[in-house]
PDB file of C-alpha atoms and ligand atoms in Angstrom:
ATOM      1  CA  UNK A  14      -3.859   4.812  38.130  1.00 68.00           C
ATOM      2  CA  UNK A  15      -6.904   2.921  39.423  1.00 85.00           C
ATOM      3  CA  UNK A  16     -10.296   3.505  37.837  1.00 97.00           C
ATOM      4  CA  UNK A  17     -13.614   1.633  37.839  1.00 97.00           C
ATOM      5  CA  UNK A  18     -14.720   1.865  34.233  1.00 98.00           C
ATOM      6  CA  UNK A  19     -11.450   2.203  32.348  1.00 98.00           C
ATOM      7  CA  UNK A  20      -8.031   0.580  32.608  1.00 98.00           C
ATOM      8  CA  UNK A  21      -4.947   2.752  32.143  1.00 98.00           C
ATOM      9  CA  UNK A  22      -1.586   1.147  31.456  1.00 97.00           C
ATOM     10  CA  UNK A  23       1.740   2.733  30.539  1.00 98.00           C
ATOM     11  CA  UNK A  24       4.577   0.833  28.924  1.00 97.00           C
ATOM     12  CA  UNK A  25       7.683   2.309  27.343  1.00 95.00           C
ATOM     13  CA  UNK A  26       6.141   5.742  26.908  1.00 96.00           C
ATOM     14  CA  UNK A  27       2.924   4.428  25.334  1.00 98.00           C
ATOM     15  CA  UNK A  28      -0.236   4.727  27.432  1.00 98.00           C
ATOM     16  CA  UNK A  29      -3.354   2.688  26.749  1.00 98.00           C
ATOM     17  CA  UNK A  30      -6.808   3.599  27.986  1.00 98.00           C
ATOM     18  CA  UNK A  31      -9.153   0.602  27.715  1.00 98.00           C
ATOM     19  CA  UNK A  32     -12.899   1.064  28.189  1.00 98.00           C
ATOM     20  CA  UNK A  33     -14.025  -1.561  30.680  1.00 97.00           C
ATOM     21  CA  UNK A  34     -17.807  -2.004  30.708  1.00 97.00           C
ATOM     22  CA  UNK A  35     -18.054  -4.931  28.356  1.00 95.00           C
ATOM     23  CA  UNK A  36     -21.340  -6.139  29.924  1.00 95.00           C
ATOM     24  CA  UNK A  37     -23.065  -3.145  28.278  1.00 96.00           C
ATOM     25  CA  UNK A  38     -20.827  -3.019  25.204  1.00 98.00           C
ATOM     26  CA  UNK A  39     -18.748  -0.277  26.836  1.00 98.00           C
ATOM     27  CA  UNK A  40     -21.720   2.116  26.930  1.00 97.00           C
ATOM     28  CA  UNK A  41     -20.397   5.478  28.085  1.00 97.00           C
ATOM     29  CA  UNK A  42     -21.999   6.817  31.263  1.00 96.00           C
ATOM     30  CA  UNK A  43     -20.970   9.855  33.303  1.00 95.00           C
ATOM     31  CA  UNK A  44     -18.579   7.752  35.386  1.00 96.00           C
ATOM     32  CA  UNK A  45     -16.734   6.677  32.219  1.00 98.00           C
ATOM     33  CA  UNK A  46     -16.599  10.238  30.926  1.00 97.00           C
ATOM     34  CA  UNK A  47     -15.322  11.571  34.272  1.00 97.00           C
ATOM     35  CA  UNK A  48     -12.643   8.902  34.405  1.00 98.00           C
ATOM     36  CA  UNK A  49     -11.674   9.522  30.779  1.00 98.00           C
ATOM     37  CA  UNK A  50     -11.284  13.221  31.528  1.00 98.00           C
ATOM     38  CA  UNK A  51      -9.176  12.554  34.603  1.00 98.00           C
ATOM     39  CA  UNK A  52      -6.960  10.035  32.797  1.00 98.00           C
ATOM     40  CA  UNK A  53      -6.519  12.306  29.764  1.00 98.00           C
ATOM     41  CA  UNK A  54      -5.566  15.242  31.985  1.00 98.00           C
ATOM     42  CA  UNK A  55      -2.983  13.154  33.860  1.00 98.00           C
ATOM     43  CA  UNK A  56      -1.516  11.560  30.728  1.00 98.00           C
ATOM     44  CA  UNK A  57      -1.351  14.968  29.035  1.00 98.00           C
ATOM     45  CA  UNK A  58       0.815  16.294  31.858  1.00 97.00           C
ATOM     46  CA  UNK A  59       3.083  13.225  32.046  1.00 97.00           C
ATOM     47  CA  UNK A  60       6.094  13.947  29.850  1.00 95.00           C
ATOM     48  CA  UNK A  61       7.169  10.311  29.995  1.00 95.00           C
ATOM     49  CA  UNK A  62       4.008   9.432  28.037  1.00 98.00           C
ATOM     50  CA  UNK A  63       4.653  10.033  24.337  1.00 97.00           C
ATOM     51  CA  UNK A  64       1.563   8.504  22.721  1.00 98.00           C
ATOM     52  CA  UNK A  65      -1.891   7.548  23.992  1.00 98.00           C
ATOM     53  CA  UNK A  66      -4.058   4.706  22.682  1.00 98.00           C
ATOM     54  CA  UNK A  67      -7.796   4.540  23.357  1.00 98.00           C
ATOM     55  CA  UNK A  68      -9.423   1.163  22.848  1.00 98.00           C
ATOM     56  CA  UNK A  69     -12.402  -0.880  23.934  1.00 98.00           C
ATOM     57  CA  UNK A  70     -10.559  -4.171  23.870  1.00 91.00           C
ATOM     58  CA  UNK A  71     -11.004  -7.048  21.451  1.00 92.00           C
ATOM     59  CA  UNK A  72     -14.798  -7.279  21.098  1.00 94.00           C
ATOM     60  CA  UNK A  73     -16.319  -3.817  21.085  1.00 98.00           C
ATOM     61  CA  UNK A  74     -15.104  -0.222  21.069  1.00 98.00           C
ATOM     62  CA  UNK A  75     -18.238   1.432  22.506  1.00 98.00           C
ATOM     63  CA  UNK A  76     -21.953   1.208  21.638  1.00 98.00           C
ATOM     64  CA  UNK A  77     -22.520   4.869  22.488  1.00 97.00           C
ATOM     65  CA  UNK A  78     -23.599   6.903  25.461  1.00 95.00           C
ATOM     66  CA  UNK A  79     -25.540   4.946  28.057  1.00 93.00           C
ATOM     67  CA  UNK A  80     -29.138   5.155  26.870  1.00 95.00           C
ATOM     68  CA  UNK A  81     -30.497   4.062  30.258  1.00 92.00           C
ATOM     69  CA  UNK A  82     -28.900   7.168  31.773  1.00 88.00           C
ATOM     70  CA  UNK A  83     -30.289   9.515  29.082  1.00 91.00           C
ATOM     71  CA  UNK A  84     -33.804   8.101  28.733  1.00 93.00           C
ATOM     72  CA  UNK A  85     -35.465  10.164  31.471  1.00 92.00           C
ATOM     73  CA  UNK A  86     -33.534  13.416  30.895  1.00 92.00           C
ATOM     74  CA  UNK A  87     -35.486  16.605  30.304  1.00 93.00           C
ATOM     75  CA  UNK A  88     -34.419  19.402  27.945  1.00 94.00           C
ATOM     76  CA  UNK A  89     -33.505  21.483  30.984  1.00 93.00           C
ATOM     77  CA  UNK A  90     -31.342  18.658  32.379  1.00 91.00           C
ATOM     78  CA  UNK A  91     -29.487  18.365  29.077  1.00 92.00           C
ATOM     79  CA  UNK A  92     -29.114  22.095  28.515  1.00 91.00           C
ATOM     80  CA  UNK A  93     -28.034  23.097  31.983  1.00 91.00           C
ATOM     81  CA  UNK A  94     -26.589  19.924  33.521  1.00 88.00           C
ATOM     82  CA  UNK A  95     -23.014  18.809  33.870  1.00 88.00           C
ATOM     83  CA  UNK A  96     -21.484  17.777  30.550  1.00 92.00           C
ATOM     84  CA  UNK A  97     -18.851  15.201  31.455  1.00 95.00           C
ATOM     85  CA  UNK A  98     -18.872  13.816  27.907  1.00 96.00           C
ATOM     86  CA  UNK A  99     -17.971  17.131  26.315  1.00 96.00           C
ATOM     87  CA  UNK A 100     -15.306  17.803  28.955  1.00 97.00           C
ATOM     88  CA  UNK A 101     -13.777  14.367  28.437  1.00 98.00           C
ATOM     89  CA  UNK A 102     -13.753  14.747  24.655  1.00 98.00           C
ATOM     90  CA  UNK A 103     -12.117  18.157  24.901  1.00 97.00           C
ATOM     91  CA  UNK A 104      -9.451  16.826  27.287  1.00 98.00           C
ATOM     92  CA  UNK A 105      -8.643  13.998  24.877  1.00 98.00           C
ATOM     93  CA  UNK A 106      -8.661  16.167  21.751  1.00 98.00           C
ATOM     94  CA  UNK A 107      -6.398  18.734  23.388  1.00 97.00           C
ATOM     95  CA  UNK A 108      -3.802  16.264  24.668  1.00 98.00           C
ATOM     96  CA  UNK A 109      -0.460  17.630  23.429  1.00 98.00           C
ATOM     97  CA  UNK A 110       0.635  14.254  22.069  1.00 98.00           C
ATOM     98  CA  UNK A 111      -0.674  11.810  19.477  1.00 98.00           C
ATOM     99  CA  UNK A 112      -3.842   9.926  20.388  1.00 98.00           C
ATOM    100  CA  UNK A 113      -4.723   6.760  18.466  1.00 99.00           C
ATOM    101  CA  UNK A 114      -8.201   5.200  18.568  1.00 98.00           C
ATOM    102  CA  UNK A 115      -7.835   1.437  18.167  1.00 98.00           C
ATOM    103  CA  UNK A 116     -11.252   0.105  17.223  1.00 98.00           C
ATOM    104  CA  UNK A 117     -12.666  -3.406  17.258  1.00 98.00           C
ATOM    105  CA  UNK A 118     -16.392  -4.191  16.906  1.00 98.00           C
ATOM    106  CA  UNK A 119     -19.060  -1.508  17.345  1.00 98.00           C
ATOM    107  CA  UNK A 120     -18.119   2.181  17.503  1.00 98.00           C
ATOM    108  CA  UNK A 121     -21.568   3.760  17.649  1.00 98.00           C
ATOM    109  CA  UNK A 122     -23.007   7.129  18.649  1.00 98.00           C
ATOM    110  CA  UNK A 123     -20.854   8.607  21.407  1.00 98.00           C
ATOM    111  CA  UNK A 124     -18.432   5.710  20.804  1.00 98.00           C
ATOM    112  CA  UNK A 125     -17.956   6.803  17.208  1.00 98.00           C
ATOM    113  CA  UNK A 126     -17.701  10.411  18.403  1.00 98.00           C
ATOM    114  CA  UNK A 127     -14.980   9.332  20.840  1.00 98.00           C
ATOM    115  CA  UNK A 128     -12.936   7.999  17.921  1.00 98.00           C
ATOM    116  CA  UNK A 129     -13.271  11.420  16.266  1.00 98.00           C
ATOM    117  CA  UNK A 130     -11.390  13.203  19.041  1.00 98.00           C
ATOM    118  CA  UNK A 131      -8.394  10.931  18.481  1.00 98.00           C
ATOM    119  CA  UNK A 132      -5.768  12.054  15.971  1.00 98.00           C
ATOM    120  CA  UNK A 133      -5.815   8.822  13.963  1.00 98.00           C
ATOM    121  CA  UNK A 134      -8.087   5.796  13.855  1.00 98.00           C
ATOM    122  CA  UNK A 135      -7.001   2.229  13.210  1.00 98.00           C
ATOM    123  CA  UNK A 136      -9.774  -0.357  12.845  1.00 98.00           C
ATOM    124  CA  UNK A 137     -10.057  -4.128  12.990  1.00 98.00           C
ATOM    125  CA  UNK A 138     -11.778  -5.675   9.981  1.00 98.00           C
ATOM    126  CA  UNK A 139     -14.734  -6.533  12.253  1.00 98.00           C
ATOM    127  CA  UNK A 140     -15.326  -2.885  13.224  1.00 98.00           C
ATOM    128  CA  UNK A 141     -18.683  -1.234  12.565  1.00 98.00           C
ATOM    129  CA  UNK A 142     -19.275   2.490  12.727  1.00 98.00           C
ATOM    130  CA  UNK A 143     -22.500   4.440  12.957  1.00 98.00           C
ATOM    131  CA  UNK A 144     -24.350   7.378  14.427  1.00 98.00           C
ATOM    132  CA  UNK A 145     -27.711   5.786  15.315  1.00 98.00           C
ATOM    133  CA  UNK A 146     -28.909   8.753  17.416  1.00 98.00           C
ATOM    134  CA  UNK A 147     -31.517   9.676  14.795  1.00 98.00           C
ATOM    135  CA  UNK A 148     -33.239   6.339  15.551  1.00 98.00           C
ATOM    136  CA  UNK A 149     -33.546   7.447  19.193  1.00 98.00           C
ATOM    137  CA  UNK A 150     -35.137  10.743  18.147  1.00 97.00           C
ATOM    138  CA  UNK A 151     -32.009  12.788  18.848  1.00 98.00           C
ATOM    139  CA  UNK A 152     -28.890  13.841  16.927  1.00 98.00           C
ATOM    140  CA  UNK A 153     -25.188  13.137  17.467  1.00 98.00           C
ATOM    141  CA  UNK A 154     -24.615  15.752  20.165  1.00 97.00           C
ATOM    142  CA  UNK A 155     -21.090  14.969  21.324  1.00 97.00           C
ATOM    143  CA  UNK A 156     -19.375  16.495  18.318  1.00 97.00           C
ATOM    144  CA  UNK A 157     -20.657  14.154  15.599  1.00 98.00           C
ATOM    145  CA  UNK A 158     -22.386  16.831  13.535  1.00 98.00           C
ATOM    146  CA  UNK A 159     -19.250  18.990  13.665  1.00 97.00           C
ATOM    147  CA  UNK A 160     -16.189  16.725  13.642  1.00 98.00           C
ATOM    148  CA  UNK A 161     -17.504  14.085  11.238  1.00 98.00           C
ATOM    149  CA  UNK A 162     -18.180  16.453   8.287  1.00 98.00           C
ATOM    150  CA  UNK A 163     -14.776  18.044   8.833  1.00 97.00           C
ATOM    151  CA  UNK A 164     -13.187  14.594   8.604  1.00 98.00           C
ATOM    152  CA  UNK A 165     -15.127  12.861   5.809  1.00 98.00           C
ATOM    153  CA  UNK A 166     -16.999  15.677   4.059  1.00 98.00           C
ATOM    154  CA  UNK A 167     -20.486  17.095   4.441  1.00 98.00           C
ATOM    155  CA  UNK A 168     -22.451  14.752   2.154  1.00 98.00           C
ATOM    156  CA  UNK A 169     -21.085  11.524   3.566  1.00 98.00           C
ATOM    157  CA  UNK A 170     -21.457  12.752   7.139  1.00 98.00           C
ATOM    158  CA  UNK A 171     -25.091  13.739   6.539  1.00 98.00           C
ATOM    159  CA  UNK A 172     -25.838  10.326   5.028  1.00 98.00           C
ATOM    160  CA  UNK A 173     -24.558   8.607   8.192  1.00 98.00           C
ATOM    161  CA  UNK A 174     -26.280  11.095  10.511  1.00 98.00           C
ATOM    162  CA  UNK A 175     -29.651  11.057   8.679  1.00 98.00           C
ATOM    163  CA  UNK A 176     -29.855   7.271   8.188  1.00 98.00           C
ATOM    164  CA  UNK A 177     -28.374   6.044  11.450  1.00 98.00           C
ATOM    165  CA  UNK A 178     -27.003   3.129   9.380  1.00 98.00           C
ATOM    166  CA  UNK A 179     -23.860   1.255  10.346  1.00 98.00           C
ATOM    167  CA  UNK A 180     -20.910   0.920   7.980  1.00 98.00           C
ATOM    168  CA  UNK A 181     -18.228  -1.752   8.003  1.00 98.00           C
ATOM    169  CA  UNK A 182     -14.493  -1.148   8.410  1.00 98.00           C
ATOM    170  CA  UNK A 183     -13.699  -1.305   4.674  1.00 98.00           C
ATOM    171  CA  UNK A 184     -16.331   1.363   3.927  1.00 98.00           C
ATOM    172  CA  UNK A 185     -15.005   3.470   6.835  1.00 98.00           C
ATOM    173  CA  UNK A 186     -11.568   3.250   5.238  1.00 98.00           C
ATOM    174  CA  UNK A 187     -12.923   4.155   1.785  1.00 98.00           C
ATOM    175  CA  UNK A 188     -14.571   7.349   3.073  1.00 98.00           C
ATOM    176  CA  UNK A 189     -11.620   8.381   5.237  1.00 98.00           C
ATOM    177  CA  UNK A 190     -13.228   7.756   8.601  1.00 98.00           C
ATOM    178  CA  UNK A 191     -10.320   5.484   9.571  1.00 98.00           C
ATOM    179  CA  UNK A 192      -6.654   5.579   8.574  1.00 98.00           C
ATOM    180  CA  UNK A 193      -6.108   1.852   8.367  1.00 98.00           C
ATOM    181  CA  UNK A 194      -7.923  -1.491   8.605  1.00 98.00           C
ATOM    182  CA  UNK A 195      -6.151  -4.610   9.847  1.00 98.00           C
ATOM    183  CA  UNK A 196      -7.203  -8.201  10.644  1.00 98.00           C
ATOM    184  CA  UNK A 197      -8.879  -8.284  14.068  1.00 98.00           C
ATOM    185  CA  UNK A 198      -6.239 -10.536  15.599  1.00 98.00           C
ATOM    186  CA  UNK A 199      -3.524  -8.062  14.584  1.00 98.00           C
ATOM    187  CA  UNK A 200      -5.195  -4.879  15.829  1.00 98.00           C
ATOM    188  CA  UNK A 201      -3.267  -4.578  19.088  1.00 98.00           C
ATOM    189  CA  UNK A 202       0.091  -5.284  17.429  1.00 98.00           C
ATOM    190  CA  UNK A 203      -0.569  -2.911  14.516  1.00 98.00           C
ATOM    191  CA  UNK A 204      -1.681  -0.191  16.926  1.00 98.00           C
ATOM    192  CA  UNK A 205       1.523  -0.614  18.929  1.00 98.00           C
ATOM    193  CA  UNK A 206       3.545  -0.428  15.717  1.00 98.00           C
ATOM    194  CA  UNK A 207       1.883   2.863  14.783  1.00 98.00           C
ATOM    195  CA  UNK A 208       2.303   4.202  18.330  1.00 98.00           C
ATOM    196  CA  UNK A 209       6.020   3.376  18.286  1.00 98.00           C
ATOM    197  CA  UNK A 210       6.461   5.195  14.971  1.00 97.00           C
ATOM    198  CA  UNK A 211       5.070   8.322  16.656  1.00 98.00           C
ATOM    199  CA  UNK A 212       6.789   7.795  20.018  1.00 97.00           C
ATOM    200  CA  UNK A 213      10.344   7.964  18.636  1.00 96.00           C
ATOM    201  CA  UNK A 214       9.770  11.443  17.196  1.00 97.00           C
ATOM    202  CA  UNK A 215      10.550  14.642  19.081  1.00 96.00           C
ATOM    203  CA  UNK A 216       7.851  15.391  21.633  1.00 96.00           C
ATOM    204  CA  UNK A 217       7.949  19.161  21.087  1.00 97.00           C
ATOM    205  CA  UNK A 218       7.703  18.795  17.316  1.00 98.00           C
ATOM    206  CA  UNK A 219       4.781  16.375  17.729  1.00 98.00           C
ATOM    207  CA  UNK A 220       3.056  18.747  20.115  1.00 98.00           C
ATOM    208  CA  UNK A 221       3.422  21.745  17.814  1.00 98.00           C
ATOM    209  CA  UNK A 222       2.549  19.757  14.677  1.00 98.00           C
ATOM    210  CA  UNK A 223      -0.683  18.623  16.340  1.00 98.00           C
ATOM    211  CA  UNK A 224      -1.410  22.147  17.490  1.00 98.00           C
ATOM    212  CA  UNK A 225      -0.714  23.569  14.015  1.00 98.00           C
ATOM    213  CA  UNK A 226      -3.241  21.174  12.465  1.00 98.00           C
ATOM    214  CA  UNK A 227      -5.926  21.444  15.163  1.00 97.00           C
ATOM    215  CA  UNK A 228      -5.697  25.192  15.773  1.00 97.00           C
ATOM    216  CA  UNK A 229      -5.194  25.851  12.056  1.00 97.00           C
ATOM    217  CA  UNK A 230      -8.494  24.119  11.281  1.00 95.00           C
ATOM    218  CA  UNK A 231     -10.252  26.713  13.452  1.00 94.00           C
ATOM    219  CA  UNK A 232      -8.752  29.611  11.448  1.00 97.00           C
ATOM    220  CA  UNK A 233      -8.950  30.891   7.899  1.00 97.00           C
ATOM    221  CA  UNK A 234      -6.085  29.805   5.634  1.00 98.00           C
ATOM    222  CA  UNK A 235      -4.052  33.024   6.006  1.00 98.00           C
ATOM    223  CA  UNK A 236      -4.187  32.910   9.812  1.00 98.00           C
ATOM    224  CA  UNK A 237      -3.506  29.161   9.774  1.00 98.00           C
ATOM    225  CA  UNK A 238      -0.388  29.603   7.652  1.00 98.00           C
ATOM    226  CA  UNK A 239       0.790  32.367   9.974  1.00 98.00           C
ATOM    227  CA  UNK A 240       0.230  30.098  13.003  1.00 98.00           C
ATOM    228  CA  UNK A 241       2.035  27.228  11.277  1.00 98.00           C
ATOM    229  CA  UNK A 242       5.019  29.510  10.692  1.00 98.00           C
ATOM    230  CA  UNK A 243       5.151  30.506  14.371  1.00 98.00           C
ATOM    231  CA  UNK A 244       5.146  26.829  15.400  1.00 98.00           C
ATOM    232  CA  UNK A 245       7.775  26.033  12.771  1.00 98.00           C
ATOM    233  CA  UNK A 246      10.056  28.885  13.908  1.00 98.00           C
ATOM    234  CA  UNK A 247       9.749  27.898  17.553  1.00 98.00           C
ATOM    235  CA  UNK A 248      11.103  24.424  16.813  1.00 98.00           C
ATOM    236  CA  UNK A 249      14.437  25.969  15.821  1.00 98.00           C
ATOM    237  CA  UNK A 250      14.874  26.762  19.522  1.00 97.00           C
ATOM    238  CA  UNK A 251      14.836  23.056  20.418  1.00 97.00           C
ATOM    239  CA  UNK A 252      17.711  20.646  20.881  1.00 97.00           C
ATOM    240  CA  UNK A 253      15.694  18.126  18.902  1.00 97.00           C
ATOM    241  CA  UNK A 254      15.869  20.289  15.756  1.00 98.00           C
ATOM    242  CA  UNK A 255      19.661  20.487  16.074  1.00 97.00           C
ATOM    243  CA  UNK A 256      19.862  16.734  16.687  1.00 97.00           C
ATOM    244  CA  UNK A 257      17.430  15.839  13.858  1.00 97.00           C
ATOM    245  CA  UNK A 258      19.343  17.772  11.227  1.00 97.00           C
ATOM    246  CA  UNK A 259      22.771  16.764  12.555  1.00 97.00           C
ATOM    247  CA  UNK A 260      21.743  13.107  12.522  1.00 97.00           C
ATOM    248  CA  UNK A 261      20.576  13.434   8.921  1.00 97.00           C
ATOM    249  CA  UNK A 262      23.908  14.865   7.857  1.00 98.00           C
ATOM    250  CA  UNK A 263      25.811  12.218   9.799  1.00 98.00           C
ATOM    251  CA  UNK A 264      23.634   9.519   8.176  1.00 97.00           C
ATOM    252  CA  UNK A 265      22.422   8.065  11.491  1.00 97.00           C
ATOM    253  CA  UNK A 266      19.024   7.851  13.199  1.00 95.00           C
ATOM    254  CA  UNK A 267      18.166  10.876  15.337  1.00 96.00           C
ATOM    255  CA  UNK A 268      17.912  10.478  19.073  1.00 96.00           C
ATOM    256  CA  UNK A 269      15.315  12.953  20.264  1.00 96.00           C
ATOM    257  CA  UNK A 270      15.164  14.143  23.873  1.00 94.00           C
ATOM    258  CA  UNK A 271      11.888  16.019  23.731  1.00 92.00           C
ATOM    259  CA  UNK A 272      13.496  19.383  24.432  1.00 93.00           C
TER     260      UNK A 272
HETATM  261  N1  DAK B 325     -26.545   2.176  26.314  1.00 62.10           N
HETATM  262  C1  DAK B 325     -26.879   1.305  27.310  1.00 62.10           C
HETATM  263  N2  DAK B 325     -26.813  -0.030  27.208  1.00 62.10           N
HETATM  264  C2  DAK B 325     -26.402  -0.527  26.023  1.00 62.10           C
HETATM  265  C3  DAK B 325     -26.065   0.309  24.934  1.00 62.10           C
HETATM  266  C4  DAK B 325     -26.134   1.729  25.114  1.00 62.10           C
HETATM  267  N3  DAK B 325     -25.762   2.613  24.174  1.00 62.10           N
HETATM  268  N4  DAK B 325     -25.715  -0.486  23.881  1.00 62.10           N
HETATM  269  C5  DAK B 325     -25.842  -1.757  24.319  1.00 62.10           C
HETATM  270  N5  DAK B 325     -26.251  -1.783  25.600  1.00 62.10           N
HETATM  271  C6  DAK B 325     -26.511  -2.950  26.435  1.00 62.10           C
HETATM  272  C7  DAK B 325     -27.812  -3.641  26.057  1.00 62.10           C
HETATM  273  O1  DAK B 325     -28.903  -3.007  26.668  1.00 62.10           O
HETATM  274  C8  DAK B 325     -27.566  -5.035  26.583  1.00 62.10           C
HETATM  275  O2  DAK B 325     -27.737  -5.050  27.982  1.00 62.10           O
HETATM  276  P1  DAK B 325     -28.601  -6.241  28.698  1.00 62.10           P
HETATM  277  O3  DAK B 325     -29.919  -6.245  28.009  1.00 62.10           O
HETATM  278  O4  DAK B 325     -27.792  -7.476  28.428  1.00 62.10           O
HETATM  279  O5  DAK B 325     -28.638  -5.837  30.140  1.00 62.10           O
HETATM  280  C9  DAK B 325     -26.077  -5.270  26.333  1.00 62.10           C
HETATM  281  O6  DAK B 325     -25.523  -3.945  26.196  1.00 62.10           O
HETATM  282  C10 DAK B 325     -25.812  -6.015  25.035  1.00 62.10           C
HETATM  283  O7  DAK B 325     -26.487  -5.346  23.983  1.00 62.10           O
HETATM  284  P2  DAK B 325     -27.471  -6.097  22.940  1.00 62.10           P
HETATM  285  O8  DAK B 325     -28.142  -7.254  23.589  1.00 62.10           O
HETATM  286  O9  DAK B 325     -28.345  -5.043  22.332  1.00 62.10           O
HETATM  287  O10 DAK B 325     -26.414  -6.639  21.882  1.00 62.10           O
HETATM  288  P3  DAK B 325     -26.634  -6.923  20.338  1.00 62.10           P
HETATM  289  O11 DAK B 325     -25.378  -7.574  19.876  1.00 62.10           O
HETATM  290  O12 DAK B 325     -27.949  -7.594  20.102  1.00 62.10           O
HETATM  291  O13 DAK B 325     -26.737  -5.482  19.643  1.00 62.10           O
HETATM  292  C11 DAK B 325     -26.034  -3.147  19.283  1.00 62.10           C
HETATM  293  C12 DAK B 325     -25.618  -4.622  19.637  1.00 62.10           C
HETATM  294  C13 DAK B 325     -24.778  -2.298  19.430  1.00 62.10           C
HETATM  295  C14 DAK B 325     -26.460  -3.136  17.803  1.00 62.10           C
HETATM  296  C15 DAK B 325     -27.173  -2.698  20.191  1.00 62.10           C
HETATM  297  O14 DAK B 325     -26.816  -2.955  21.552  1.00 62.10           O
HETATM  298  C16 DAK B 325     -27.487  -1.228  20.035  1.00 62.10           C
HETATM  299  O15 DAK B 325     -28.133  -0.827  19.086  1.00 62.10           O
HETATM  300  N6  DAK B 325     -27.058  -0.412  21.027  1.00 62.10           N
HETATM  301  C17 DAK B 325     -27.376   0.981  21.074  1.00 62.10           C
HETATM  302  C18 DAK B 325     -26.559   1.753  20.052  1.00 62.10           C
HETATM  303  C19 DAK B 325     -26.929   3.240  20.039  1.00 62.10           C
HETATM  304  O16 DAK B 325     -28.091   3.602  19.769  1.00 62.10           O
HETATM  305  N7  DAK B 325     -25.991   4.111  20.361  1.00 62.10           N
HETATM  306  C20 DAK B 325     -26.163   5.532  20.404  1.00 62.10           C
HETATM  307  C21 DAK B 325     -26.516   5.958  21.822  1.00 62.10           C
HETATM  308  S1  DAK B 325     -26.873   7.724  21.902  1.00 62.10           S
HETATM  309  C22 DAK B 325     -24.086  14.305  24.673  1.00 62.10           C
HETATM  310  C23 DAK B 325     -23.435  13.219  25.224  1.00 62.10           C
HETATM  311  C24 DAK B 325     -23.443  11.994  24.608  1.00 62.10           C
HETATM  312  C25 DAK B 325     -24.130  11.804  23.444  1.00 62.10           C
HETATM  313  C26 DAK B 325     -24.788  12.884  22.892  1.00 62.10           C
HETATM  314  C27 DAK B 325     -24.769  14.124  23.508  1.00 62.10           C
HETATM  315  N8  DAK B 325     -24.099  15.578  25.349  1.00 62.10           N
HETATM  316  C28 DAK B 325     -23.601  15.788  26.671  1.00 62.10           C
HETATM  317  C29 DAK B 325     -24.580  16.734  24.647  1.00 62.10           C
HETATM  318  C30 DAK B 325     -24.190  10.490  22.822  1.00 62.10           C
HETATM  319  C31 DAK B 325     -25.369   9.861  22.507  1.00 62.10           C
HETATM  320  C32 DAK B 325     -25.353   8.442  22.099  1.00 62.10           C
HETATM  321  O17 DAK B 325     -24.355   7.799  21.951  1.00 62.10           O
END
């Protein structure tokens, strides 16, 4: 897959999307968002792809949406215009397979919001997170005011949103914004290790587990439990459930086929 602003690579069932505008710290313009949406849609449909990694490379994840593109927008432009960012984020969040954000350096504004649509976040010890939109006279409008409080709690999210301050990787770990922090020179290897741990699992079980969590969060507890049970029951129609339980009883690793 050839793109201008991202690089997509697939190896042994693990796809990596690397943001590729390092000259502007991977600032996210409409071209990036359109390409992210296209790549996410293709990778979602490709059954050979088991796990997707989103990264900015070794130096920076992304310093936010491209301010030069937003500076002259009017309220009418923003309210009624195309919203490639929101479409891209939805496509990534809804991918029916695990998505890992692998973060080095700055993850700011829309860059931080991009990490929030991944399922898990792994950070290098040089990573810095922040929602500096308030300093530009706006608010985090690509999901930051909604997804961040759901992830780290209302008070902590408001502190980040109201101050625009950056936090380091260890603080991000402490407040639950990231799952894991690793030395910067081990980020790629640790991300691969995590991806492989997901990739060997049954694809249908992964898909339904992700759906149970994501859809369940949009429901009240009763409805969520009901939905979980439907997903759970459905898995008993898969070959992978038979194989997983048989392998346990035969004291051998399961070999899942994704069906
Ligand atoms: N946009 C455009 N260019 C950027 C950029 C950005 N967000 N961040 C950095 N750059 C560019 C710089 O302009 C500079 O370009 P040149 O001057 O060399 O041409 C180059 O990247 C290197 O940056 P610096 O020289 O500033 O590098 P420093 O190491 O000194 O500082 C920094 C790094 C990350 C602290 C600084 O660059 C910075 O503060 N950047 C801006 C961070 C920020 O404010 N981010 C939030 C942007 S607002 C929505 C869609 C999207 C969004 C909301 C709603 N809807 C559709 C509803 C999202 C909004 C945002 O993300």
